[in-house]
Short mmCIF file of C-alpha atoms and ligand atoms in Angstrom, two decimals:
data_model
loop_
_atom_site.label_atom_id
_atom_site.label_comp_id
_atom_site.label_asym_id
_atom_site.label_seq_id
_atom_site.Cartn_x
_atom_site.Cartn_y
_atom_site.Cartn_z
CA MET A 21 -0.49 20.60 -16.12
CA ARG A 22 -0.35 16.86 -15.36
CA THR A 23 -3.63 15.03 -16.08
CA GLU A 24 -2.66 11.40 -15.45
CA SER A 25 -2.68 9.59 -12.09
CA ILE A 26 -1.03 6.47 -10.71
CA LEU A 27 -2.40 3.75 -8.41
CA LEU A 28 -0.14 2.21 -5.77
CA THR A 29 -1.66 -0.90 -4.22
CA GLY A 30 -0.21 -1.41 -0.74
CA GLY A 31 1.15 2.11 -1.06
CA LEU A 32 1.39 2.71 2.71
CA GLY A 33 4.00 -0.02 3.05
CA PHE A 34 7.77 0.49 3.28
CA ILE A 35 8.46 0.52 -0.46
CA GLY A 36 5.12 1.93 -1.59
CA SER A 37 5.31 4.98 0.69
CA HIS A 38 8.86 5.81 -0.41
CA THR A 39 7.78 5.43 -4.05
CA ALA A 40 4.91 7.88 -3.48
CA VAL A 41 7.45 10.51 -2.38
CA ALA A 42 9.66 9.82 -5.40
CA LEU A 43 6.66 10.18 -7.75
CA LYS A 44 5.56 13.56 -6.38
CA ASN A 45 5.19 16.02 -9.32
CA HIS A 46 5.22 13.08 -11.76
CA PHE A 47 1.44 12.61 -11.63
CA LYS A 48 -1.70 14.67 -11.07
CA GLN A 49 -2.72 12.30 -8.25
CA ILE A 50 -1.00 9.47 -6.39
CA VAL A 51 -3.79 7.11 -5.37
CA ILE A 52 -3.13 4.51 -2.68
CA ILE A 53 -5.29 1.52 -1.83
CA ASP A 54 -4.15 -0.11 1.39
CA ASP A 55 -5.96 -2.27 3.97
CA LEU A 56 -3.59 -1.10 6.74
CA SER A 57 -2.77 -4.71 7.63
CA ASN A 58 0.90 -3.74 7.87
CA SER A 59 0.70 0.03 8.36
CA VAL A 60 -0.99 2.68 10.49
CA MET A 61 -2.76 5.97 9.72
CA ASN A 62 0.14 7.92 11.24
CA ASN A 63 2.27 6.69 8.34
CA TYR A 64 -0.31 8.19 5.97
CA TYR A 65 -0.28 11.57 7.71
CA ARG A 66 3.54 11.68 7.64
CA LEU A 67 3.53 10.64 3.99
CA LYS A 68 0.94 13.32 3.20
CA SER A 69 3.25 15.92 4.74
CA LEU A 70 5.90 14.89 2.21
CA VAL A 71 3.73 14.35 -0.87
CA GLY A 72 0.97 16.93 -0.39
CA ASP A 73 -2.66 17.08 -1.53
CA CYS A 74 -2.08 14.96 -4.63
CA LEU A 75 -1.95 11.93 -2.28
CA ILE A 76 -5.28 10.12 -1.92
CA LEU A 77 -5.93 7.05 0.28
CA TYR A 78 -8.60 4.39 -0.06
CA LYS A 79 -8.57 2.15 3.04
CA ALA A 80 -9.54 -1.19 1.52
CA ASP A 81 -8.37 -4.61 0.41
CA ILE A 82 -7.50 -4.89 -3.29
CA ALA A 83 -10.13 -7.66 -3.51
CA SER A 84 -12.83 -5.04 -2.81
CA GLN A 85 -14.12 -4.81 -6.38
CA ASN A 86 -16.46 -1.89 -5.64
CA VAL A 87 -13.57 0.19 -4.26
CA ILE A 88 -11.23 -0.64 -7.14
CA ASP A 89 -14.01 0.17 -9.67
CA LYS A 90 -14.64 3.48 -7.87
CA ILE A 91 -10.93 4.34 -8.04
CA PHE A 92 -10.85 3.83 -11.82
CA LEU A 93 -14.09 5.77 -12.28
CA SER A 94 -12.92 8.70 -10.10
CA HIS A 95 -9.28 9.05 -11.19
CA ASN A 96 -7.53 9.07 -14.54
CA ILE A 97 -5.32 6.10 -13.63
CA LYS A 98 -2.70 5.49 -16.33
CA ALA A 99 -0.13 3.44 -14.40
CA VAL A 100 -0.25 0.92 -11.56
CA ILE A 101 2.42 -0.35 -9.16
CA HIS A 102 1.22 -3.47 -7.38
CA TYR A 103 2.80 -3.77 -3.92
CA ALA A 104 -0.12 -5.06 -1.88
CA GLY A 105 0.40 -8.44 -0.24
CA LEU A 106 1.57 -10.30 2.84
CA LYS A 107 5.37 -10.64 2.98
CA ALA A 108 6.45 -12.49 6.11
CA VAL A 109 8.24 -15.63 4.99
CA GLY A 110 7.86 -17.41 8.33
CA GLU A 111 4.15 -16.56 8.54
CA SER A 112 3.61 -17.86 5.00
CA ILE A 113 4.84 -21.27 6.14
CA ILE A 114 2.28 -21.32 8.96
CA PHE A 115 -0.63 -19.87 6.92
CA PRO A 116 -0.09 -20.91 3.26
CA ALA A 117 -3.81 -20.74 2.36
CA LYS A 118 -4.15 -17.22 3.77
CA TYR A 119 -1.05 -16.16 1.83
CA TYR A 120 -2.38 -17.71 -1.39
CA TYR A 121 -5.73 -15.88 -1.03
CA LYS A 122 -4.27 -12.50 -0.02
CA ASN A 123 -1.38 -12.57 -2.50
CA VAL A 124 -2.31 -14.66 -5.54
CA TYR A 125 -6.12 -14.78 -5.72
CA SER A 126 -6.51 -11.08 -4.84
CA THR A 127 -3.95 -10.20 -7.52
CA LYS A 128 -5.94 -12.22 -10.08
CA LEU A 129 -9.01 -10.09 -9.30
CA LEU A 130 -6.94 -6.91 -9.51
CA PHE A 131 -5.44 -7.84 -12.87
CA GLU A 132 -8.94 -8.38 -14.34
CA VAL A 133 -9.83 -4.80 -13.40
CA LEU A 134 -6.57 -3.45 -14.83
CA LYS A 135 -7.27 -5.16 -18.15
CA LYS A 136 -10.89 -3.96 -18.15
CA ASN A 137 -9.55 -0.40 -17.70
CA LYS A 138 -6.89 -0.88 -20.37
CA ILE A 139 -3.94 -0.07 -18.11
CA THR A 140 -0.82 0.03 -20.30
CA ASN A 141 1.88 0.60 -17.65
CA LEU A 142 2.24 -1.91 -14.81
CA ILE A 143 5.00 -2.63 -12.30
CA PHE A 144 4.77 -5.79 -10.21
CA SER A 145 6.65 -5.79 -6.90
CA SER A 146 8.38 -9.17 -6.92
CA SER A 147 11.30 -10.47 -4.88
CA ALA A 148 14.68 -12.14 -5.15
CA THR A 149 13.07 -14.80 -2.99
CA VAL A 150 11.79 -16.36 -6.23
CA TYR A 151 15.36 -17.53 -6.99
CA GLY A 152 15.44 -19.84 -3.96
CA LYS A 153 18.87 -21.36 -3.26
CA PRO A 154 21.28 -19.75 -5.77
CA LEU A 155 22.66 -22.15 -8.42
CA TYR A 156 25.25 -19.51 -9.32
CA LEU A 157 26.28 -16.02 -8.19
CA ALA A 158 25.81 -13.16 -9.02
CA ILE A 159 22.15 -13.89 -9.74
CA ASP A 160 20.92 -12.57 -13.11
CA GLU A 161 17.32 -12.51 -14.36
CA SER A 162 17.88 -15.77 -16.28
CA HIS A 163 18.58 -17.68 -13.06
CA PRO A 164 15.93 -20.40 -12.61
CA VAL A 165 13.13 -19.64 -10.11
CA LYS A 166 12.34 -22.18 -7.42
CA ALA A 167 10.40 -21.28 -4.30
CA ILE A 168 11.66 -22.43 -0.90
CA ASN A 169 8.62 -21.08 0.97
CA PRO A 170 4.94 -20.27 0.24
CA TYR A 171 5.68 -16.53 0.08
CA GLY A 172 8.24 -17.12 -2.68
CA GLN A 173 5.77 -19.42 -4.46
CA ASN A 174 3.13 -16.66 -4.33
CA LYS A 175 5.51 -14.31 -6.15
CA ILE A 176 6.27 -16.99 -8.76
CA ASP A 177 2.54 -17.70 -9.25
CA ILE A 178 1.84 -14.01 -9.88
CA GLU A 179 4.78 -13.70 -12.26
CA GLN A 180 3.45 -16.72 -14.17
CA MET A 181 -0.03 -15.12 -14.27
CA ILE A 182 1.59 -12.17 -16.01
CA PHE A 183 3.75 -14.20 -18.39
CA ASN A 184 0.75 -16.31 -19.48
CA ASP A 185 -1.62 -13.41 -20.18
CA PRO A 186 -1.85 -12.21 -23.83
CA TYR A 187 -2.98 -8.74 -22.68
CA PHE A 188 0.20 -8.26 -20.70
CA GLN A 189 2.29 -9.81 -23.48
CA GLU A 190 0.95 -7.52 -26.23
CA GLN A 191 -0.93 -4.47 -24.95
CA CYS A 192 0.81 -3.47 -21.75
CA SER A 193 4.33 -2.48 -20.64
CA VAL A 194 4.90 -4.76 -17.64
CA LYS A 195 8.01 -4.49 -15.47
CA ILE A 196 8.54 -7.27 -12.91
CA LEU A 197 10.98 -5.92 -10.31
CA ARG A 198 12.77 -8.51 -8.17
CA TYR A 199 14.03 -6.73 -5.04
CA PHE A 200 17.01 -7.96 -3.11
CA ASN A 201 17.18 -6.59 0.46
CA PRO A 202 15.82 -3.02 0.72
CA ILE A 203 16.80 -1.18 3.94
CA GLY A 204 17.23 2.44 5.04
CA ALA A 205 14.70 5.28 5.05
CA HIS A 206 13.84 8.61 3.46
CA PRO A 207 16.49 11.19 4.53
CA SER A 208 13.78 13.33 6.17
CA GLY A 209 13.30 10.59 8.77
CA LEU A 210 9.52 10.99 8.42
CA ILE A 211 8.98 7.59 6.78
CA GLY A 212 10.85 4.30 7.01
CA ASP A 213 10.48 0.55 7.48
CA ASP A 214 7.88 0.41 10.22
CA PRO A 215 6.17 -3.01 10.08
CA LYS A 216 3.30 -3.81 12.44
CA GLY A 217 3.89 -6.52 15.07
CA ILE A 218 7.07 -8.55 15.33
CA PRO A 219 9.47 -7.67 12.49
CA ASN A 220 10.90 -10.46 10.35
CA ASN A 221 13.69 -8.72 8.47
CA ILE A 222 17.04 -7.89 9.97
CA MET A 223 17.09 -4.08 9.87
CA PRO A 224 13.82 -3.52 11.79
CA ILE A 225 15.13 -6.02 14.35
CA ILE A 226 18.51 -4.22 14.63
CA LEU A 227 16.53 -1.02 15.25
CA LYS A 228 14.54 -2.70 18.05
CA VAL A 229 17.87 -3.68 19.66
CA ALA A 230 19.23 -0.15 19.15
CA THR A 231 16.22 1.30 21.01
CA GLN A 232 16.58 -1.46 23.65
CA GLU A 233 13.08 -2.80 22.93
CA HIS A 234 14.90 -6.08 22.22
CA GLN A 235 17.81 -7.15 24.42
CA GLU A 236 20.02 -8.50 21.62
CA LEU A 237 20.10 -9.53 17.99
CA LYS A 238 20.06 -13.27 17.49
CA ILE A 239 22.28 -14.02 14.51
CA PHE A 240 20.91 -17.04 12.66
CA GLY A 241 24.02 -19.14 12.14
CA ASN A 242 27.74 -18.37 12.00
CA ASP A 243 28.82 -21.47 10.10
CA TYR A 244 27.95 -20.36 6.58
CA GLN A 245 30.55 -20.50 3.79
CA THR A 246 31.28 -16.77 4.02
CA HIS A 247 34.23 -14.61 5.19
CA ASP A 248 32.90 -14.42 8.74
CA GLY A 249 30.43 -17.33 8.83
CA THR A 250 27.29 -15.15 8.79
CA GLY A 251 24.81 -14.86 5.91
CA ILE A 252 25.55 -12.51 3.04
CA ARG A 253 22.81 -10.46 1.34
CA ASP A 254 22.56 -7.67 -1.25
CA TYR A 255 21.31 -4.69 0.80
CA ILE A 256 19.98 -1.83 -1.32
CA HIS A 257 19.02 1.64 -0.05
CA ILE A 258 15.25 2.16 -0.26
CA MET A 259 15.87 5.51 -1.99
CA ASP A 260 17.87 3.73 -4.71
CA LEU A 261 15.14 1.10 -4.98
CA VAL A 262 12.40 3.66 -5.58
CA GLU A 263 14.54 5.54 -8.10
CA GLY A 264 14.63 2.21 -9.94
CA HIS A 265 10.81 2.24 -9.93
CA VAL A 266 10.69 5.74 -11.45
CA LYS A 267 13.01 4.64 -14.24
CA ALA A 268 10.96 1.47 -14.77
CA LEU A 269 7.78 3.55 -15.11
CA ASP A 270 9.45 5.64 -17.80
CA TYR A 271 10.38 2.46 -19.71
CA ASN A 272 7.32 2.07 -21.90
CA LYS A 273 8.13 -0.78 -24.31
CA LYS A 274 5.13 -3.12 -24.69
CA GLY A 275 5.63 -6.61 -23.32
CA ILE A 276 6.97 -8.15 -20.10
CA ILE A 277 10.48 -7.65 -18.73
CA VAL A 278 12.11 -8.70 -15.44
CA PHE A 279 14.65 -6.53 -13.59
CA ASN A 280 16.75 -7.34 -10.55
CA LEU A 281 16.98 -4.34 -8.22
CA GLY A 282 20.14 -4.80 -6.15
CA THR A 283 23.62 -3.33 -5.82
CA GLY A 284 25.57 -6.39 -6.98
CA LYS A 285 27.53 -6.28 -3.69
CA GLY A 286 27.00 -8.61 -0.73
CA PHE A 287 27.46 -7.82 2.96
CA SER A 288 27.30 -10.24 5.90
CA VAL A 289 25.18 -9.87 9.02
CA LEU A 290 28.31 -8.93 10.99
CA ASP A 291 29.31 -6.39 8.29
CA LEU A 292 25.85 -4.82 8.71
CA ILE A 293 26.00 -4.77 12.51
CA ASN A 294 29.54 -3.34 12.58
CA THR A 295 28.62 -0.65 10.04
CA PHE A 296 25.47 0.27 11.97
CA GLN A 297 27.48 0.60 15.22
CA GLU A 298 30.24 2.66 13.62
CA VAL A 299 27.93 5.04 11.77
CA ASN A 300 25.39 5.60 14.55
CA LYS A 301 27.61 5.15 17.62
CA VAL A 302 25.01 2.72 18.99
CA LYS A 303 25.90 -0.70 20.46
CA ILE A 304 24.10 -3.71 19.02
CA PRO A 305 24.52 -6.67 21.39
CA TYR A 306 24.18 -10.02 19.63
CA SER A 307 24.54 -13.76 20.10
CA PHE A 308 24.81 -16.62 17.63
CA VAL A 309 21.93 -19.12 17.45
CA GLU A 310 21.07 -21.94 15.06
CA ARG A 311 20.42 -21.26 11.40
CA ARG A 312 16.91 -20.13 10.34
CA SER A 313 15.36 -22.80 8.10
CA GLY A 314 15.33 -21.74 4.46
CA ASP A 315 18.24 -19.31 4.80
CA VAL A 316 21.13 -19.60 2.34
CA ASP A 317 24.81 -18.65 2.62
CA MET A 318 25.00 -15.89 0.02
CA VAL A 319 22.60 -13.99 -2.23
CA PHE A 320 23.55 -11.00 -4.36
CA ALA A 321 22.35 -9.60 -7.67
CA ASN A 322 23.77 -9.17 -11.12
CA PRO A 323 22.28 -5.67 -11.63
CA ASP A 324 23.49 -5.22 -15.22
CA ARG A 325 20.15 -5.43 -17.03
CA ALA A 326 18.65 -2.53 -15.04
CA LYS A 327 21.82 -0.55 -15.69
CA THR A 328 21.94 -1.09 -19.45
CA THR A 329 18.16 -1.02 -20.11
CA LEU A 330 16.92 1.52 -17.54
CA GLY A 331 20.10 3.44 -16.84
CA PHE A 332 19.56 2.50 -13.18
CA GLU A 333 22.41 1.92 -10.71
CA ALA A 334 22.16 1.66 -6.91
CA LEU A 335 24.92 3.91 -5.58
CA ARG A 336 24.11 4.63 -1.93
CA SER A 337 26.45 3.02 0.60
CA LEU A 338 25.78 0.57 3.42
CA GLN A 339 26.80 3.42 5.75
CA SER A 340 24.02 5.65 4.43
CA MET A 341 21.49 2.79 4.68
CA CYS A 342 22.38 2.37 8.37
CA PHE A 343 22.42 6.13 9.04
CA ASP A 344 19.04 6.78 7.41
CA ALA A 345 17.42 3.74 9.07
CA TRP A 346 18.44 4.99 12.53
CA ASN A 347 17.54 8.60 11.69
CA PHE A 348 13.95 7.44 11.01
CA VAL A 349 13.66 5.71 14.38
CA LYS A 350 15.09 8.71 16.23
CA LYS A 351 12.42 10.94 14.68
CA LYS A 352 9.48 8.57 15.31
C1 WQD B 1 18.83 -11.05 6.20
C2 WQD B 1 19.99 -11.76 6.90
C3 WQD B 1 19.33 -13.76 8.07
C4 WQD B 1 16.98 -11.66 11.17
C5 WQD B 1 13.78 -11.73 3.23
C6 WQD B 1 12.71 -12.48 2.50
C7 WQD B 1 11.84 -11.60 1.77
C8 WQD B 1 12.51 -10.43 1.07
C9 WQD B 1 13.80 -9.97 1.69
C10 WQD B 1 10.52 -9.28 0.38
C11 WQD B 1 19.93 -13.29 6.75
C12 WQD B 1 19.87 -12.70 9.05
C13 WQD B 1 17.77 -11.92 10.05
C14 WQD B 1 17.49 -11.95 12.47
C15 WQD B 1 19.53 -12.74 11.48
N1 WQD B 1 11.61 -9.32 1.17
N2 WQD B 1 19.02 -12.45 10.22
N3 WQD B 1 18.74 -12.48 12.57
O1 WQD B 1 15.91 -13.59 4.58
O2 WQD B 1 17.47 -12.31 3.02
O3 WQD B 1 15.04 -12.11 2.74
O4 WQD B 1 13.69 -10.33 3.05
O5 WQD B 1 10.34 -9.93 -0.58
O6 WQD B 1 10.98 -11.07 2.78
O7 WQD B 1 13.26 -13.37 1.58
O8 WQD B 1 16.13 -11.05 4.71
O9 WQD B 1 16.27 -9.51 6.60
O10 WQD B 1 15.11 -11.76 6.95
O11 WQD B 1 17.61 -11.66 6.68
O12 WQD B 1 20.67 -13.23 11.62
O13 WQD B 1 16.84 -11.74 13.54
O14 WQD B 1 19.92 -11.49 8.30
O15 WQD B 1 19.78 -15.06 8.42
O16 WQD B 1 21.26 -13.77 6.63
P1 WQD B 1 16.21 -12.37 3.79
P2 WQD B 1 16.21 -10.96 6.30
#
């Protein structure tokens, strides 16, 4: 009989919700705190249908000390995955102070509570964005970090908070996971990447074009130094990504370690569009426009550390990422 529970901050988001499904039967309770700034209650109901009664939701901001204290008093929380935060790069450039408060300051408050409650297993949801413009490829965890936008700086600030804290250095097993480009959806089609408002990332935008909510995909630049001139990224299936989280939770060595979660393979925007069209038999009209500021030619991971240390390898194909992403939209 499992007695321990896990807390997922921002657990109704794209990655958090898929992690909750992957952790079913691993914990007595899966406790989510989420302010619903980027999710809706329907997502919770669909998630509950997959996870069951062990899923518990607290609708609140992680800066709500009384709610966080209540969570630790009411549940035997033994592990925490910290997803909560704002993640739109473009928005972070317009509202840097809001991003600093919601991402960095709120996390500082959260970490004080985790230390007070002697949490010894923590995963921080970081991002390959911290690497900025690659100095070399494939990017390994030793690559220097240099933010090229406030969102990326927020992630670096939080990582530094962790690195500089003796509690995390000595008394806690902390895994910092730097995600490359997660796309796709749970094979049931009940949950997927369903951001509120205008999406920023390419797959939710492709899906809006596929459903004809958007007329065409605007491809940001076709003059990059790549095989077809469009930007190359390391797309990883969300189901692979969350399996990486499960393996990171099981890695219990005290101290702080960083893992890239990517496939090690790069695909261009046109590769992604062509694959999506072939797999789903859906046309994706597009046109080329000017580059988006801050974008780089190519980004892809060196995934070796996660493979050798966690036994984790992302194996799902770009075809399955495109199939599952569309399957989610068709079932919405
Ligand atoms: C992918 C490719 C674009 C939209 C972002 C952020 C960060 C991280 C991953 C969380 C690029 C091109 C996109 C469009 C396009 N997530 N594109 N037209 O920029 O690699 O990384 O997501 O930490 O949020 O760093 O992802 O999906 O925005 O772009 O041509 O309408 O698609 O130029 O080449 P990105 P993306």
